[in-house]
GROMACS .gro file of C-alpha atoms in nm:
model
  388
    1MET     CA    1  -2.403  -0.801  -1.966
    2HIS     CA    2  -2.089  -0.665  -2.127
    3SER     CA    3  -2.021  -0.310  -2.255
    4THR     CA    4  -1.742  -0.195  -2.473
    5HIS     CA    5  -1.566   0.128  -2.420
    6SER     CA    6  -1.710   0.440  -2.588
    7HIS     CA    7  -1.428   0.599  -2.812
    8ASN     CA    8  -1.641   0.920  -2.858
    9ASP     CA    9  -1.581   1.065  -2.501
   10VAL     CA   10  -1.331   1.311  -2.641
   11SER     CA   11  -1.569   1.470  -2.906
   12GLU     CA   12  -1.922   1.429  -2.705
   13GLY     CA   13  -2.072   1.776  -2.697
   14GLN     CA   14  -1.736   1.966  -2.810
   15ASP     CA   15  -1.654   2.151  -3.135
   16ALA     CA   16  -1.350   1.955  -3.284
   17SER     CA   17  -1.198   2.267  -3.410
   18ASN     CA   18  -1.199   2.436  -3.062
   19PRO     CA   19  -1.138   2.157  -2.787
   20SER     CA   20  -1.163   2.245  -2.427
   21PRO     CA   21  -0.837   2.222  -2.205
   22ILE     CA   22  -0.972   1.893  -2.043
   23HIS     CA   23  -1.052   1.756  -2.399
   24ARG     CA   24  -0.690   1.867  -2.487
   25ALA     CA   25  -0.556   1.666  -2.193
   26LEU     CA   26  -0.756   1.361  -2.303
   27SER     CA   27  -0.589   1.369  -2.626
   28VAL     CA   28  -0.270   1.335  -2.459
   29THR     CA   29  -0.319   1.110  -2.185
   30SER     CA   30  -0.603   0.889  -2.255
   31ASN     CA   31  -0.603   0.854  -2.643
   32ALA     CA   32  -0.346   0.590  -2.640
   33THR     CA   33  -0.536   0.385  -2.365
   34LEU     CA   34  -0.862   0.402  -2.546
   35ARG     CA   35  -0.686   0.268  -2.859
   36ARG     CA   36  -0.529  -0.032  -2.668
   37LEU     CA   37  -0.839  -0.157  -2.509
   38ASP     CA   38  -0.971  -0.369  -2.835
   39PRO     CA   39  -1.277  -0.560  -2.751
   40ASP     CA   40  -1.163  -0.830  -2.990
   41ASP     CA   41  -0.867  -0.885  -2.795
   42PRO     CA   42  -0.986  -1.024  -2.449
   43ILE     CA   43  -0.721  -1.128  -2.205
   44VAL     CA   44  -0.986  -1.297  -1.962
   45VAL     CA   45  -1.301  -1.466  -2.071
   46MET     CA   46  -1.562  -1.611  -1.835
   47ARG     CA   47  -1.868  -1.793  -1.955
   48ASN     CA   48  -2.100  -1.913  -1.688
   49ILE     CA   49  -1.852  -1.973  -1.422
   50HIS     CA   50  -1.976  -2.131  -1.114
   51LYS     CA   51  -1.790  -2.197  -0.779
   52THR     CA   52  -1.916  -2.402  -0.522
   53TYR     CA   53  -1.714  -2.490  -0.191
   54LEU     CA   54  -1.822  -2.799   0.013
   55LEU     CA   55  -1.868  -2.730   0.395
   56GLY     CA   56  -1.914  -3.054   0.537
   57LEU     CA   57  -2.192  -3.252   0.346
   58GLU     CA   58  -2.346  -2.912   0.206
   59GLY     CA   59  -2.221  -2.702  -0.076
   60VAL     CA   60  -2.203  -2.322  -0.072
   61ALA     CA   61  -2.210  -2.146  -0.384
   62ALA     CA   62  -1.950  -1.870  -0.408
   63LEU     CA   63  -1.998  -1.775  -0.767
   64ARG     CA   64  -2.322  -1.846  -0.955
   65GLY     CA   65  -2.327  -1.813  -1.353
   66VAL     CA   66  -2.066  -1.521  -1.381
   67SER     CA   67  -2.000  -1.443  -1.735
   68LEU     CA   68  -1.735  -1.152  -1.805
   69LYS     CA   69  -1.465  -1.027  -2.063
   70ILE     CA   70  -1.200  -0.840  -1.946
   71GLN     CA   71  -0.986  -0.655  -2.226
   72ARG     CA   72  -0.595  -0.650  -2.225
   73GLY     CA   73  -0.469  -0.318  -2.055
   74GLU     CA   74  -0.776  -0.272  -1.891
   75TRP     CA   75  -0.805  -0.169  -1.534
   76VAL     CA   76  -1.106  -0.335  -1.370
   77ALA     CA   77  -1.225  -0.240  -1.016
   78VAL     CA   78  -1.472  -0.497  -0.831
   79TYR     CA   79  -1.707  -0.392  -0.553
   80GLY     CA   80  -1.978  -0.580  -0.365
   81THR     CA   81  -2.093  -0.679  -0.048
   82SER     CA   82  -1.904  -0.911   0.211
   83GLY     CA   83  -1.946  -1.256   0.087
   84GLY     CA   84  -2.072  -1.129  -0.260
   85GLY     CA   85  -1.795  -1.341  -0.454
   86LYS     CA   86  -1.542  -1.084  -0.501
   87THR     CA   87  -1.246  -1.275  -0.371
   88SER     CA   88  -1.373  -1.603  -0.529
   89LEU     CA   89  -1.378  -1.442  -0.853
   90LEU     CA   90  -1.030  -1.305  -0.822
   91ASN     CA   91  -0.889  -1.661  -0.694
   92ILE     CA   92  -1.054  -1.816  -1.012
   93VAL     CA   93  -0.899  -1.540  -1.239
   94GLY     CA   94  -0.567  -1.588  -1.047
   95THR     CA   95  -0.595  -1.994  -1.113
   96ILE     CA   96  -0.577  -2.029  -0.724
   97ASP     CA   97  -0.908  -2.219  -0.749
   98LYS     CA   98  -1.084  -2.412  -1.049
   99PRO     CA   99  -1.426  -2.339  -1.150
  100THR     CA  100  -1.672  -2.582  -1.053
  101LYS     CA  101  -1.862  -2.537  -1.386
  102GLY     CA  102  -1.821  -2.289  -1.694
  103ASP     CA  103  -1.548  -2.194  -1.936
  104LEU     CA  104  -1.249  -1.999  -1.854
  105THR     CA  105  -0.978  -1.867  -2.084
  106ILE     CA  106  -0.691  -1.658  -1.931
  107CYS     CA  107  -0.392  -1.549  -2.166
  108ASN     CA  108  -0.517  -1.765  -2.429
  109THR     CA  109  -0.503  -2.063  -2.196
  110VAL     CA  110  -0.804  -2.254  -2.144
  111ILE     CA  111  -0.905  -2.371  -1.799
  112THR     CA  112  -1.116  -2.662  -1.674
  113PRO     CA  113  -1.155  -2.847  -1.333
  114ASN     CA  114  -0.960  -3.090  -1.503
  115THR     CA  115  -0.660  -2.867  -1.577
  116LYS     CA  116  -0.337  -3.010  -1.412
  117ASP     CA  117  -0.181  -2.807  -1.145
  118GLU     CA  118   0.152  -2.787  -1.317
  119VAL     CA  119   0.004  -2.591  -1.606
  120LEU     CA  120  -0.155  -2.360  -1.376
  121ALA     CA  121   0.166  -2.299  -1.185
  122GLU     CA  122   0.326  -2.217  -1.509
  123LEU     CA  123   0.041  -1.969  -1.598
  124ARG     CA  124   0.079  -1.795  -1.247
  125LEU     CA  125   0.441  -1.787  -1.274
  126ASN     CA  126   0.484  -1.630  -1.647
  127LYS     CA  127   0.158  -1.438  -1.688
  128LEU     CA  128   0.005  -1.322  -1.348
  129GLY     CA  129   0.103  -1.127  -1.085
  130PHE     CA  130  -0.066  -1.098  -0.722
  131VAL     CA  131  -0.064  -0.810  -0.471
  132PHE     CA  132  -0.234  -0.901  -0.140
  133GLN     CA  133  -0.375  -0.657   0.131
  134THR     CA  134  -0.153  -0.853   0.385
  135PHE     CA  135   0.149  -0.799   0.180
  136ASN     CA  136   0.284  -1.152   0.230
  137LEU     CA  137   0.671  -1.084   0.214
  138ILE     CA  138   0.900  -1.320   0.365
  139SER     CA  139   1.042  -1.152   0.664
  140SER     CA  140   1.369  -1.328   0.661
  141MET     CA  141   1.446  -1.172   0.307
  142THR     CA  142   1.543  -0.820   0.224
  143ALA     CA  143   1.328  -0.611  -0.003
  144LEU     CA  144   1.574  -0.705  -0.301
  145GLU     CA  145   1.550  -1.091  -0.203
  146ASN     CA  146   1.172  -1.081  -0.197
  147VAL     CA  147   1.172  -0.927  -0.554
  148GLU     CA  148   1.409  -1.194  -0.676
  149LEU     CA  149   1.224  -1.481  -0.547
  150PRO     CA  150   0.959  -1.534  -0.838
  151MET     CA  151   1.264  -1.500  -1.090
  152VAL     CA  152   1.440  -1.752  -0.920
  153LEU     CA  153   1.138  -2.009  -0.920
  154LYS     CA  154   1.100  -1.918  -1.293
  155GLY     CA  155   1.465  -2.021  -1.365
  156THR     CA  156   1.542  -1.817  -1.681
  157LEU     CA  157   1.748  -1.558  -1.569
  158THR     CA  158   2.116  -1.584  -1.435
  159ALA     CA  159   2.196  -1.445  -1.097
  160SER     CA  160   2.309  -1.104  -1.227
  161GLU     CA  161   2.028  -1.061  -1.469
  162ARG     CA  162   1.789  -1.144  -1.175
  163ARG     CA  163   1.949  -0.894  -0.955
  164THR     CA  164   1.931  -0.623  -1.241
  165ARG     CA  165   1.578  -0.665  -1.279
  166ALA     CA  166   1.511  -0.675  -0.930
  167VAL     CA  167   1.681  -0.340  -0.838
  168ALA     CA  168   1.494  -0.199  -1.160
  169SER     CA  169   1.163  -0.315  -1.009
  170LEU     CA  170   1.246  -0.147  -0.689
  171GLU     CA  171   1.355   0.164  -0.874
  172LYS     CA  172   1.028   0.167  -1.034
  173VAL     CA  173   0.831   0.180  -0.713
  174GLY     CA  174   1.042   0.441  -0.590
  175LEU     CA  175   1.253   0.224  -0.318
  176SER     CA  176   1.610   0.219  -0.469
  177HIS     CA  177   1.707   0.341  -0.112
  178ARG     CA  178   1.560   0.029   0.084
  179LEU     CA  179   1.700  -0.233  -0.126
  180HIS     CA  180   1.867  -0.399   0.174
  181HIS     CA  181   1.595  -0.350   0.434
  182PHE     CA  182   1.402  -0.653   0.593
  183PRO     CA  183   1.009  -0.619   0.609
  184ALA     CA  184   1.013  -0.522   0.974
  185LYS     CA  185   1.192  -0.215   0.889
  186LEU     CA  186   0.958  -0.097   0.621
  187SER     CA  187   0.636   0.126   0.678
  188GLY     CA  188   0.308  -0.023   0.552
  189GLY     CA  189   0.333   0.179   0.226
  190GLU     CA  190   0.682   0.054   0.167
  191GLN     CA  191   0.575  -0.298   0.219
  192GLN     CA  192   0.299  -0.262  -0.027
  193ARG     CA  193   0.550  -0.133  -0.305
  194VAL     CA  194   0.780  -0.414  -0.242
  195THR     CA  195   0.481  -0.658  -0.294
  196ILE     CA  196   0.398  -0.463  -0.636
  197ALA     CA  197   0.770  -0.457  -0.740
  198ARG     CA  198   0.778  -0.859  -0.666
  199ALA     CA  199   0.429  -0.910  -0.854
  200ILE     CA  200   0.594  -0.740  -1.178
  201ALA     CA  201   0.944  -0.904  -1.127
  202ASN     CA  202   0.854  -1.155  -1.412
  203LEU     CA  203   0.689  -0.921  -1.631
  204PRO     CA  204   0.312  -1.033  -1.602
  205GLU     CA  205   0.029  -0.968  -1.831
  206VAL     CA  206  -0.220  -0.955  -1.544
  207LEU     CA  207  -0.213  -0.802  -1.222
  208LEU     CA  208  -0.457  -0.910  -0.971
  209LEU     CA  209  -0.510  -0.690  -0.649
  210ASP     CA  210  -0.690  -0.777  -0.339
  211GLU     CA  211  -0.756  -0.455  -0.127
  212PRO     CA  212  -0.422  -0.308  -0.218
  213THR     CA  213  -0.474  -0.004  -0.009
  214GLY     CA  214  -0.684  -0.146   0.268
  215ASP     CA  215  -0.402  -0.127   0.541
  216LEU     CA  216  -0.264   0.195   0.408
  217ASP     CA  217  -0.299   0.582   0.532
  218THR     CA  218  -0.408   0.830   0.293
  219SER     CA  219  -0.065   0.936   0.186
  220ASN     CA  220   0.047   0.586   0.084
  221THR     CA  221  -0.280   0.537  -0.085
  222HIS     CA  222  -0.192   0.817  -0.313
  223ARG     CA  223   0.139   0.687  -0.409
  224ILE     CA  224  -0.007   0.307  -0.473
  225ILE     CA  225  -0.281   0.468  -0.694
  226ASP     CA  226  -0.024   0.673  -0.891
  227LEU     CA  227   0.199   0.361  -0.924
  228LEU     CA  228  -0.084   0.145  -1.062
  229HIS     CA  229  -0.183   0.410  -1.304
  230ARG     CA  230   0.166   0.422  -1.450
  231LEU     CA  231   0.165   0.021  -1.475
  232ASN     CA  232  -0.151   0.033  -1.645
  233SER     CA  233  -0.107   0.335  -1.877
  234GLU     CA  234   0.303   0.261  -1.946
  235GLU     CA  235   0.332  -0.088  -1.925
  236ASP     CA  236   0.037  -0.203  -2.068
  237VAL     CA  237  -0.070  -0.433  -1.767
  238THR     CA  238  -0.410  -0.552  -1.721
  239LEU     CA  239  -0.542  -0.489  -1.352
  240ILE     CA  240  -0.815  -0.646  -1.206
  241MET     CA  241  -0.880  -0.506  -0.840
  242VAL     CA  242  -1.117  -0.585  -0.568
  243THR     CA  243  -1.144  -0.301  -0.332
  244HIS     CA  244  -1.384  -0.129  -0.102
  245ASP     CA  245  -1.250   0.201  -0.153
  246VAL     CA  246  -1.497   0.406  -0.359
  247TYR     CA  247  -1.213   0.653  -0.485
  248LEU     CA  248  -1.051   0.391  -0.664
  249LYS     CA  249  -1.314   0.357  -0.902
  250ASN     CA  250  -1.260   0.675  -1.074
  251PHE     CA  251  -0.922   0.555  -1.186
  252ALA     CA  252  -1.060   0.241  -1.344
  253HIS     CA  253  -1.197   0.167  -1.696
  254ARG     CA  254  -1.477  -0.018  -1.562
  255VAL     CA  255  -1.628  -0.119  -1.245
  256ILE     CA  256  -1.816  -0.438  -1.166
  257TYR     CA  257  -2.044  -0.463  -0.862
  258MET     CA  258  -2.102  -0.823  -0.741
  259ARG     CA  259  -2.390  -0.948  -0.494
  260ASP     CA  260  -2.447  -1.321  -0.402
  261GLY     CA  261  -2.224  -1.448  -0.620
  262LYS     CA  262  -2.341  -1.283  -0.934
  263ILE     CA  263  -2.249  -0.968  -1.145
  264GLN     CA  264  -2.506  -0.694  -1.030
  265ARG     CA  265  -2.427  -0.433  -1.260
  266VAL     CA  266  -2.133  -0.300  -1.490
  267GLU     CA  267  -2.039   0.059  -1.479
  268MET     CA  268  -1.823   0.235  -1.751
  269VAL     CA  269  -1.593   0.499  -1.640
  270ARG     CA  270  -1.584   0.785  -1.868
  271SER     CA  271  -1.238   0.931  -1.992
  272VAL     CA  272  -1.315   1.282  -1.897
  273ARG     CA  273  -1.375   1.142  -1.530
  274ARG     CA  274  -1.060   0.951  -1.533
  275VAL     CA  275  -0.850   1.241  -1.627
  276GLU     CA  276  -1.007   1.455  -1.372
  277ALA     CA  277  -0.928   1.216  -1.097
  278LEU     CA  278  -0.557   1.181  -1.224
  279SER     CA  279  -0.540   1.571  -1.197
  280ASP     CA  280  -0.690   1.564  -0.845
  281LEU     CA  281  -0.457   1.276  -0.760
  282ARG     CA  282  -0.142   1.485  -0.886
  283ARG     CA  283  -0.278   1.770  -0.663
  284ARG     CA  284  -0.294   1.543  -0.375
  285LEU     CA  285   0.059   1.388  -0.425
  286GLU     CA  286   0.191   1.771  -0.417
  287GLU     CA  287   0.006   1.849  -0.101
  288ASP     CA  288   0.147   1.528   0.058
  289LYS     CA  289   0.499   1.649  -0.022
  290ARG     CA  290   0.454   1.981   0.177
  291PRO     CA  291   0.560   1.988   0.521
  292LEU     CA  292   0.319   2.053   0.791
  293VAL     CA  293   0.538   2.343   0.940
  294SER     CA  294   0.582   2.714   0.895
  295SER     CA  295   0.825   2.773   0.605
  296ASP     CA  296   0.931   3.119   0.764
  297PRO     CA  297   1.292   3.055   0.900
  298SER     CA  298   1.263   3.378   1.102
  299SER     CA  299   1.002   3.214   1.299
  300SER     CA  300   1.189   2.895   1.430
  301HIS     CA  301   1.548   2.840   1.560
  302SER     CA  302   1.498   2.455   1.606
  303PRO     CA  303   1.749   2.222   1.406
  304THR     CA  304   1.474   2.121   1.192
  305GLY     CA  305   1.370   2.489   1.079
  306GLY     CA  306   0.996   2.469   1.193
  307HIS     CA  307   0.710   2.358   1.448
  308ILE     CA  308   0.511   2.069   1.380
  309GLY     CA  309   0.161   2.247   1.381
  310LEU     CA  310   0.266   2.589   1.416
  311LEU     CA  311   0.002   2.812   1.204
  312PRO     CA  312   0.115   3.101   1.004
  313GLY     CA  313   0.210   3.420   1.212
  314GLU     CA  314   0.196   3.215   1.553
  315ALA     CA  315   0.462   3.316   1.795
  316VAL     CA  316   0.715   3.002   1.913
  317HIS     CA  317   0.675   2.992   2.272
  318ARG     CA  318   1.017   2.944   2.446
  319PRO     CA  319   1.059   2.941   2.832
  320GLY     CA  320   1.307   3.168   3.030
  321ARG     CA  321   1.553   3.107   3.306
  322PHE     CA  322   1.282   2.953   3.514
  323VAL     CA  323   1.052   2.660   3.393
  324SER     CA  324   0.691   2.803   3.415
  325CYS     CA  325   0.568   2.470   3.551
  326ALA     CA  326   0.720   2.304   3.846
  327THR     CA  327   0.854   1.943   3.743
  328GLU     CA  328   0.868   1.699   4.028
  329ILE     CA  329   1.138   1.462   4.032
  330ARG     CA  330   1.003   1.156   4.235
  331GLU     CA  331   1.232   0.888   4.401
  332PRO     CA  332   1.144   0.519   4.420
  333GLY     CA  333   1.040   0.572   4.768
  334ASP     CA  334   0.756   0.781   4.691
  335TYR     CA  335   0.562   0.523   4.530
  336ALA     CA  336   0.337   0.301   4.732
  337THR     CA  337   0.432  -0.019   4.547
  338TYR     CA  338   0.829   0.043   4.610
  339SER     CA  339   1.016  -0.206   4.796
  340PRO     CA  340   1.379  -0.167   4.893
  341ALA     CA  341   1.431  -0.550   4.862
  342CYS     CA  342   1.359  -0.498   4.499
  343GLY     CA  343   1.620  -0.245   4.405
  344ILE     CA  344   1.763  -0.239   4.059
  345PRO     CA  345   2.108  -0.252   3.994
  346SER     CA  346   2.313   0.070   3.895
  347VAL     CA  347   2.513  -0.094   3.643
  348VAL     CA  348   2.358  -0.380   3.427
  349PRO     CA  349   2.623  -0.603   3.266
  350ASP     CA  350   2.587  -0.668   2.892
  351ALA     CA  351   2.691  -0.973   2.678
  352GLN     CA  352   3.007  -0.849   2.569
  353HIS     CA  353   3.161  -0.658   2.888
  354PRO     CA  354   2.996  -0.830   3.189
  355GLN     CA  355   3.039  -0.629   3.489
  356PRO     CA  356   2.937  -0.733   3.841
  357ALA     CA  357   2.637  -0.603   3.952
  358GLN     CA  358   2.624  -0.328   4.230
  359GLN     CA  359   2.390  -0.272   4.485
  360PRO     CA  360   2.107  -0.043   4.446
  361SER     CA  361   2.204   0.331   4.450
  362GLU     CA  362   2.091   0.518   4.770
  363LYS     CA  363   2.226   0.872   4.612
  364LYS     CA  364   1.972   1.145   4.650
  365LEU     CA  365   1.932   1.425   4.396
  366ASP     CA  366   2.113   1.731   4.524
  367LEU     CA  367   1.848   1.997   4.447
  368PRO     CA  368   1.759   2.311   4.619
  369ALA     CA  369   1.600   2.301   4.928
  370ASP     CA  370   1.250   2.422   4.823
  371ARG     CA  371   1.003   2.156   4.924
  372PHE     CA  372   0.657   2.091   4.826
  373GLY     CA  373   0.469   1.836   5.065
  374GLY     CA  374   0.811   1.680   5.112
  375ARG     CA  375   0.904   1.644   4.742
  376GLN     CA  376   1.215   1.782   4.593
  377VAL     CA  377   1.108   2.047   4.295
  378LEU     CA  378   1.302   2.122   3.986
  379ARG     CA  379   1.254   2.505   3.951
  380SER     CA  380   1.552   2.629   3.715
  381VAL     CA  381   1.697   2.520   3.407
  382GLU     CA  382   2.031   2.490   3.589
  383ASP     CA  383   1.882   2.201   3.824
  384ILE     CA  384   1.895   1.987   3.551
  385ASP     CA  385   2.276   1.936   3.558
  386HIS     CA  386   2.243   1.748   3.893
  387ILE     CA  387   2.057   1.508   3.691
  388VAL     CA  388   2.303   1.460   3.429
   0.00000   0.00000   0.00000
């Protein structure tokens, strides 16, 4: 069932004395990765793993005889149907669940159904990192405090050392300007990057990711993929990623397809394909940085220097003295649901400067006498002064 990586991708069908540009790129970006994946140095070994959950008096089989070896420094993508066992596989590797049957070794630690929870907790804290689709950040803590939390639990660093490493982790994911922001003030992509920074705070050997881009838009997906690639290639972090996004499999070393609790098939991703995917990712990242506006300063006089959605050569429409479309200024009495007894005070007191409430204002807007259907109409730009 298991296949080892082919180290001949660079030289297949190619004269060694005259390498193509794509193979020259491979020699720079991928050879180190290929040499690092030693088939004799697995970091995760699963042999005939079964996992059965009790549902009332019946047992539901989530994993049925899964055998798998994952090499140190490898990026593995796991695909499959809903209920196929992907999340159960991730939970077993992450020691969140124990196998019902089978042999499991993670980071040279043998896991059995009788392994104590203290041993599993120590393994999770020191060797494993988790990235969830729903982020699971603590809302009452800032980004910096969320990243510090695993180091606090580990208890081997001083407060200043924790703070230094947390800042470095957030800088690594490009969030040095969001250190003191709470999760509610961060975008989805920023929250996911904080989650990754927290996961790598204790320098894990294995990073487990459950749908890391499932709730992200295209631009943030590109950023997360680039970050994961750098962690894998530069930090030598083993990645085990469950996903439905077929685009992500181009960056992995190996793709595993699961169905009905079993490994249905395994696909090796060739080095050339990964390099092409990385080249395409760089191009997409550059496109994401480009503004969606015209870069010609002569075509815009707005403070931002452009107009969203303006096509090249398209003129910017600016109204003259009079508004082209009449804008109706309606009063409360124009609505059928209005009741004079439900007037709103013109002054609303606040907690620090309480003021007595006033009666509803009956002041009419002093607009021109032009009327359409009994309503006052804003006809010129100067009429706005009557509102301010």
